[in-house]
Every structure is written in C-alpha cells, then in structure tokens.
XYZ file of N, CA and C in Angstrom:
507
model
N 115.797 106.745 95.538
C 115.686 105.816 96.457
C 115.083 104.839 95.325
N 115.504 103.737 95.208
C 114.446 102.758 93.671
C 114.068 103.728 92.486
N 115.142 104.453 91.692
C 115.113 105.158 91.039
C 114.411 106.655 91.022
N 113.933 106.428 91.852
C 113.480 107.785 92.347
C 113.508 109.243 93.344
N 114.001 110.450 92.937
C 114.508 111.133 93.762
C 113.429 112.155 94.498
N 113.120 112.177 95.604
C 112.145 112.816 96.420
C 112.670 114.773 97.429
N 111.650 115.457 96.909
C 112.203 116.727 97.472
C 110.081 116.582 98.575
N 110.871 117.201 99.403
C 110.187 117.759 100.329
C 110.503 118.755 101.152
N 109.105 120.183 101.397
C 109.612 121.222 101.882
C 107.820 121.792 102.275
N 107.670 122.629 103.346
C 106.611 123.152 103.700
C 106.287 124.098 102.576
N 104.971 124.138 102.291
C 103.936 124.830 101.729
C 103.449 126.146 102.104
N 103.579 127.364 101.263
C 103.062 128.490 102.067
C 101.669 128.199 102.128
N 101.180 127.586 101.390
C 99.603 127.190 101.786
C 98.936 126.768 102.686
N 100.302 125.677 103.371
C 99.678 125.062 104.400
C 100.489 123.773 104.003
N 101.111 122.737 105.187
C 101.453 120.904 104.275
C 102.853 121.278 104.159
N 102.742 120.071 103.419
C 104.139 119.391 102.926
C 103.816 119.163 101.919
N 104.833 120.388 100.870
C 104.851 119.695 99.794
C 105.723 118.338 99.090
N 105.274 117.467 98.271
C 106.498 116.631 97.793
C 106.668 116.710 96.437
N 107.848 116.657 95.586
C 108.215 117.197 93.988
C 108.672 115.282 94.124
N 108.703 114.003 92.851
C 109.386 113.214 92.317
C 110.063 113.291 91.076
N 111.157 112.773 91.030
C 112.100 113.034 90.062
C 112.745 111.329 89.512
N 112.363 111.290 87.983
C 113.172 110.132 87.841
C 114.906 110.512 88.316
N 115.611 109.049 87.863
C 117.146 109.622 88.377
C 117.452 110.414 87.240
N 117.049 110.651 86.141
C 117.470 111.356 85.444
C 117.209 113.045 84.932
N 115.986 112.927 86.121
C 115.517 114.268 86.524
C 114.457 114.948 85.496
N 114.131 113.688 84.989
C 112.812 114.136 84.983
C 111.578 114.180 85.434
N 110.921 115.035 85.706
C 110.121 115.559 86.936
C 108.817 114.435 86.381
N 108.003 113.832 87.655
C 106.918 112.467 87.637
C 105.729 113.167 87.754
N 105.877 113.673 89.173
C 104.450 114.526 89.646
C 105.128 115.242 91.527
N 104.216 115.850 92.010
C 103.824 116.628 92.888
C 102.890 115.881 93.637
N 102.686 116.873 94.729
C 101.571 116.165 95.817
C 101.537 117.219 96.847
N 100.932 117.397 97.799
C 100.331 118.142 98.692
C 100.124 117.587 100.086
N 100.526 117.169 101.405
C 99.764 116.866 102.527
C 99.645 117.716 103.454
N 98.606 117.728 103.658
C 97.963 119.247 104.061
C 97.648 119.337 106.483
N 97.942 117.659 106.402
C 98.363 117.319 108.181
C 99.335 117.164 108.162
N 100.685 117.480 107.625
C 102.537 117.783 107.897
C 102.718 118.964 108.133
N 103.307 119.432 108.931
C 103.345 120.363 109.310
C 104.762 121.030 109.124
N 105.985 119.582 108.937
C 107.424 120.077 108.836
C 108.029 118.717 107.868
N 108.883 118.679 107.137
C 109.756 117.994 107.537
C 111.409 118.485 107.041
N 112.261 117.461 107.191
C 113.948 117.452 107.435
C 114.898 117.285 106.625
N 114.124 115.884 106.799
C 115.355 114.813 106.321
C 114.851 113.960 105.901
N 115.389 113.390 104.737
C 115.019 112.085 104.374
C 116.563 111.285 104.545
N 116.339 109.620 104.437
C 117.500 108.806 105.120
C 116.831 107.624 105.070
N 117.789 107.019 103.959
C 117.797 105.560 103.659
C 118.809 104.578 104.800
N 117.820 103.909 105.268
C 118.342 102.781 106.394
C 118.027 101.328 105.825
N 118.165 100.370 105.818
C 118.492 99.695 105.338
C 118.319 99.149 103.796
N 117.510 98.810 103.541
C 116.672 98.456 102.225
C 115.691 99.815 102.449
N 114.989 100.590 103.421
C 113.971 101.598 102.738
C 114.578 102.645 103.023
N 113.312 103.731 102.574
C 113.455 105.299 102.576
C 112.648 105.859 103.407
N 113.177 107.063 104.886
C 112.193 107.084 105.670
C 112.853 108.612 106.109
N 111.455 109.406 106.602
C 111.529 110.405 106.553
C 110.636 111.392 108.165
N 111.136 111.965 108.336
C 110.021 112.770 109.907
C 109.648 113.258 109.475
N 108.055 113.991 110.344
C 107.693 115.366 110.089
C 106.878 115.240 111.321
N 106.270 116.793 111.482
C 105.566 116.984 112.038
C 103.839 116.803 111.834
N 103.293 116.697 112.125
C 101.237 116.092 111.917
C 100.537 116.954 112.988
N 100.030 117.177 112.173
C 99.121 118.413 112.867
C 97.504 118.266 111.899
N 96.624 117.770 112.648
C 95.635 117.371 112.946
C 94.262 117.318 113.905
N 93.376 117.670 113.383
C 92.100 117.322 114.445
C 92.676 117.292 116.052
N 93.386 118.883 116.164
C 93.261 118.764 117.170
C 95.023 118.449 117.841
N 95.268 117.708 117.400
C 96.459 116.231 117.586
C 97.888 116.893 117.041
N 98.870 117.369 117.819
C 100.166 117.476 117.436
C 101.265 116.358 117.685
N 101.444 115.556 116.636
C 102.932 115.215 116.804
C 103.446 114.768 115.923
N 105.109 114.005 115.946
C 105.696 113.453 115.116
C 105.379 112.352 114.310
N 106.097 112.338 113.498
C 105.816 110.502 112.426
C 106.761 110.265 112.080
N 107.478 109.354 112.136
C 108.195 108.622 111.254
C 107.367 108.036 110.029
N 107.761 108.772 108.904
C 107.449 107.693 107.423
C 107.957 106.951 106.678
N 107.858 105.921 105.928
C 108.360 104.824 105.616
C 108.469 105.119 104.162
N 108.034 105.400 102.871
C 108.565 105.154 101.567
C 108.209 103.803 101.235
N 106.655 103.792 100.540
C 106.011 103.137 99.792
C 105.658 103.020 98.354
N 105.757 104.215 97.988
C 106.138 104.318 96.401
C 106.426 103.073 95.673
N 106.399 103.906 94.328
C 107.337 103.523 92.798
C 107.759 104.631 91.819
N 108.815 104.145 91.412
C 108.467 105.386 90.099
C 107.487 105.256 89.266
N 106.351 104.500 89.089
C 104.939 105.008 88.713
C 104.090 105.786 89.637
N 104.156 105.464 91.009
C 103.343 106.046 91.856
C 104.055 106.436 92.815
N 104.865 108.053 92.751
C 106.280 107.862 94.043
C 105.517 108.590 95.769
N 104.849 109.662 95.556
C 104.402 109.845 96.797
C 103.552 109.482 97.810
N 103.917 107.633 97.855
C 103.007 107.262 98.913
C 104.052 106.727 100.299
N 103.717 107.030 101.241
C 104.197 106.643 102.513
C 102.811 106.007 103.769
N 103.996 105.207 104.377
C 103.281 104.480 105.199
C 103.643 105.069 106.750
N 102.707 105.277 108.110
C 103.310 105.501 109.134
C 103.873 104.321 109.904
N 104.978 104.686 110.036
C 105.655 103.438 111.064
C 106.194 103.922 112.751
N 105.507 104.930 112.680
C 106.488 105.189 114.492
C 105.695 107.104 114.807
N 105.263 106.540 115.284
C 104.409 108.437 115.940
C 105.390 108.567 117.390
N 105.450 109.849 117.544
C 106.430 110.452 118.628
C 105.941 111.305 118.876
N 106.137 111.964 119.941
C 105.857 113.531 121.016
C 106.125 114.444 120.714
N 105.991 114.789 119.465
C 106.495 115.977 118.862
C 107.533 116.165 117.273
N 106.894 116.800 116.770
C 107.693 117.256 115.364
C 109.525 116.858 115.003
N 109.340 115.366 114.484
C 110.936 114.627 114.307
C 111.883 115.924 113.092
N 113.042 116.261 113.869
C 113.948 117.089 113.394
C 114.914 115.963 112.282
N 115.508 114.785 113.186
C 116.594 114.104 112.401
C 116.157 112.563 112.348
N 116.952 111.792 112.056
C 116.586 110.125 111.513
C 118.182 109.867 111.577
N 118.313 108.840 112.949
C 119.824 107.773 112.006
C 119.579 106.211 112.982
N 120.343 105.568 111.874
C 120.428 104.377 112.508
C 121.719 104.236 113.573
N 121.283 103.495 114.758
C 122.298 103.504 115.935
C 122.028 101.496 116.219
N 123.024 100.383 116.080
C 122.299 99.395 116.901
C 121.174 98.731 117.247
N 121.271 99.226 115.691
C 120.031 98.279 115.063
C 118.803 98.874 115.448
N 118.427 99.647 115.928
C 117.291 100.332 115.739
C 117.549 102.169 115.024
N 116.426 102.524 115.135
C 116.210 104.050 114.647
C 115.993 105.208 115.738
N 116.793 106.256 115.732
C 116.809 107.158 116.583
C 115.977 108.303 116.175
N 115.657 109.210 116.807
C 115.075 110.251 115.885
C 114.966 111.217 117.038
N 115.424 112.775 116.768
C 115.189 113.630 117.565
C 114.582 114.412 117.039
N 113.643 115.347 118.323
C 112.288 116.005 118.306
C 112.617 117.852 118.229
N 111.637 118.814 118.101
C 111.464 119.965 118.416
C 110.464 119.907 119.445
N 110.762 120.898 119.737
C 109.393 121.569 121.015
C 108.101 121.507 120.736
N 106.677 121.689 120.722
C 105.540 122.135 120.488
C 104.723 122.571 121.551
N 103.769 123.054 121.449
C 102.984 123.369 122.840
C 102.768 122.288 123.915
N 102.629 120.913 123.764
C 102.155 119.922 124.250
C 103.632 118.957 124.879
N 104.902 119.024 124.034
C 105.476 118.408 124.436
C 107.310 118.241 124.398
N 108.176 119.029 124.862
C 109.460 119.411 125.312
C 109.999 118.177 123.848
N 111.128 118.743 123.574
C 111.882 118.239 122.496
C 112.286 117.109 123.353
N 112.774 115.670 122.643
C 112.715 114.641 123.287
C 113.937 113.233 122.300
N 114.410 112.621 122.408
C 115.197 111.805 121.820
C 114.214 109.847 121.453
N 113.676 109.749 120.615
C 113.474 108.127 120.625
C 114.033 107.466 120.020
N 113.169 105.952 120.805
C 114.309 104.825 120.076
C 113.157 104.390 118.901
N 113.391 103.139 117.602
C 112.225 102.729 117.462
C 112.442 101.461 118.239
N 111.317 100.103 117.409
C 111.805 98.644 118.205
C 112.690 98.504 117.528
N 113.533 97.241 117.731
C 114.911 97.080 116.589
C 113.649 96.287 115.453
N 115.532 96.810 114.225
C 114.942 96.755 112.896
C 115.022 95.091 112.361
N 114.034 94.973 111.927
C 114.102 93.032 111.616
C 115.151 92.685 111.006
N 115.721 91.717 110.731
C 117.720 91.409 110.369
C 116.594 91.828 108.908
N 117.593 92.274 107.720
C 117.145 92.720 106.650
C 116.104 92.716 105.876
N 115.181 93.853 106.930
C 114.157 94.165 107.048
C 113.605 95.637 107.042
N 112.711 95.856 107.485
C 112.136 97.531 108.122
C 111.112 97.412 108.826
N 110.891 99.304 109.317
C 109.870 98.767 109.967
C 107.969 98.804 108.884
N 106.995 98.296 110.268
C 106.319 98.071 109.519
C 104.990 98.755 110.488
N 104.069 99.400 110.205
C 103.041 100.005 110.484
C 102.556 99.518 112.084
N 102.680 98.481 112.011
C 102.578 97.734 113.464
C 103.175 98.047 114.537
N 104.237 99.155 114.048
C 105.444 99.603 114.982
C 105.469 100.882 115.119
N 104.147 101.692 114.829
C 104.056 102.886 114.907
C 104.075 103.121 116.539
N 103.461 102.621 117.096
C 102.826 103.149 118.691
C 104.482 102.370 119.257
N 105.697 101.984 119.210
C 106.447 101.050 119.772
C 107.153 101.682 119.925
N 107.460 103.031 120.051
C 108.467 103.980 120.167
C 108.833 104.108 121.367
N 110.550 104.242 122.132
C 110.838 104.677 123.046
C 111.234 106.083 123.321
N 110.610 106.569 124.337
C 111.270 108.214 124.731
C 112.323 107.824 125.990
N 113.924 107.883 125.231
C 115.047 107.744 126.121
C 115.285 108.644 126.640
N 115.286 110.141 125.994
C 115.767 110.868 126.935
C 114.744 112.153 125.967
N 114.158 113.130 127.439
C 114.161 114.652 127.230
C 114.731 115.577 127.511
N 114.610 116.690 126.946
C 115.225 117.709 127.731
C 115.201 118.264 129.144
N 114.008 118.105 129.633
C 114.108 118.168 131.185
C 114.988 117.292 132.029
N 115.641 116.051 131.634
C 116.534 115.227 132.071
C 117.874 116.198 132.317
N 117.991 116.725 131.471
C 119.049 117.806 131.739
C 119.032 118.794 132.038
N 118.116 119.786 131.939
C 117.706 120.928 132.084
C 116.560 121.115 132.963
N 117.179 121.541 134.311
C 116.396 121.901 135.551
C 114.863 122.531 135.563
N 115.656 124.160 135.149
C 114.568 125.231 134.973
C 113.316 124.658 133.368
N 112.359 124.302 133.898
C 110.915 124.154 133.049
C 111.018 125.169 131.821
N 110.922 126.082 132.178
C 110.819 127.693 130.890
C 112.092 127.609 130.233
N 113.568 127.208 130.584
C 114.486 127.090 129.514
C 114.066 125.812 128.776
N 113.667 124.359 129.359
C 113.490 123.117 128.893
C 112.417 123.246 127.733
N 112.011 124.022 127.851
C 110.550 124.100 126.276
C 110.978 125.252 125.567
N 111.931 125.149 125.665
C 112.942 126.509 124.622
C 113.430 125.109 123.595
N 114.255 124.483 124.726
C 115.407 123.532 123.620
C 114.633 122.498 122.674
N 115.753 122.775 121.491
C 115.044 121.645 120.274
C 116.333 120.804 120.497
N 115.925 119.323 119.682
C 117.391 118.315 119.892
C 117.417 118.431 118.127
N 118.800 118.694 117.524
C 118.760 118.818 116.404
C 119.747 117.388 115.673
N 120.724 117.844 115.395
C 122.179 116.706 114.705
C 121.854 115.718 115.022
N 122.050 114.147 114.665
C 122.145 113.018 115.507
C 122.652 112.358 114.467
N 123.502 111.632 114.832
C 124.892 110.330 114.385
C 125.439 109.220 115.137
N 125.632 108.095 114.490
C 126.332 107.266 115.623
C 127.089 107.075 115.165
N 128.383 106.632 115.471
C 129.387 107.091 115.332
C 130.708 106.144 116.360
N 130.890 104.744 115.998
C 131.728 104.384 116.805
C 131.194 103.198 118.306
N 130.061 103.581 118.050
C 129.264 102.861 119.178
C 128.725 103.600 119.870
N 128.923 104.647 119.821
C 128.368 105.831 120.421
C 127.187 106.573 119.444
N 125.888 107.139 119.967
C 124.879 108.025 119.739
C 125.190 109.454 120.198
N 125.316 110.095 119.209
C 125.417 111.616 119.368
C 124.562 112.620 118.923
N 124.233 113.404 119.515
C 123.079 114.395 119.559
C 123.479 115.985 119.995
N 122.827 116.819 119.218
C 123.001 117.992 119.618
C 121.888 119.234 120.135
N 122.290 120.161 120.068
C 120.565 120.829 120.657
C 120.862 121.925 120.351
N 119.334 122.977 120.149
C 119.202 123.819 119.839
C 118.595 124.552 120.742
N 119.011 125.756 121.266
C 118.353 127.078 121.883
C 118.163 127.989 121.275
C-alpha cells in the first residue's frame, strides 16, 4: 500500500512483529508491538490499509482495528479506529461499513461487529474507535453456553448484497 509491503506475525518473545519492505523488495525496517496478541489480515478498504489485532495490556483483553498511518520513510505506524470485544479474525467492506469477525477470549464470545459508516471517499478516524456495534454473537445461534464459548467466527465476505461469515469449532 502506497509503495510499502507490510508483514505482521506473532513473535516468539511476545507481541506482534512488523516488517516493512519497499515494492522492489528492499527491507525498510522492523518493529514489535508487545501489547498486540495476534494479527491475521491486512486489507485495503477505500484508500486506507486496515488490520485487526488482539490487544492485551494492563488486564484488558479486546480486539482493535488499526489503520495504517505510516509512510515509506516511517512505515510502522498505526492508529486505533475500532475497539471490539475480543481478538479480530477477519475484515470486510460491506454496504459502506467495515465488518469484523472475532474469536472468543476469557471475557467475550466471538461476535460480528460493524463500524460506523465510512465517509464518502474517506476512512475511519480515531474518534470512531468506540462507535462499533455488535450485530451478532455466537449465543444468538448457539443456545448451549459451553459450546458458544468455544466458537470462533472466521472468514468474512461481502457478495451480491449479502454479508457471509463462517464459524470455527
């Protein structure tokens, strides 16, 4: 995105490692964010690059949606534009909003969350972080609380006016 190739993955020492390369494959830099517990997907939506992560710090476990604010000279910079109940699995654009699926953790069931409407030609901002809405939790489907606690929500796609998502058991 914007001339930078980003990779993110779990670090054996904790947190999430980020690696940045130029389009021609030249290594730019690397960094670690110790408060992130997982990252699964980057997705360009509109003119912005987003990623979903798990966040754990000071006894807080939640999911966060990050928007890349870096440049080719300083690529490992993100701002939080979404806060949801647990670790983010997937992201998709649907009907002018970003939707994310999550995995369960100690305090929250897996769920499907919806962002505020994206501004025409724009992207989410830090002021949108606490304005995400839960539109489905696994207990809406699974009546057994023990089973519901083990479900994860996974793949997510918008197709032909419908939003589809999968579950992991």
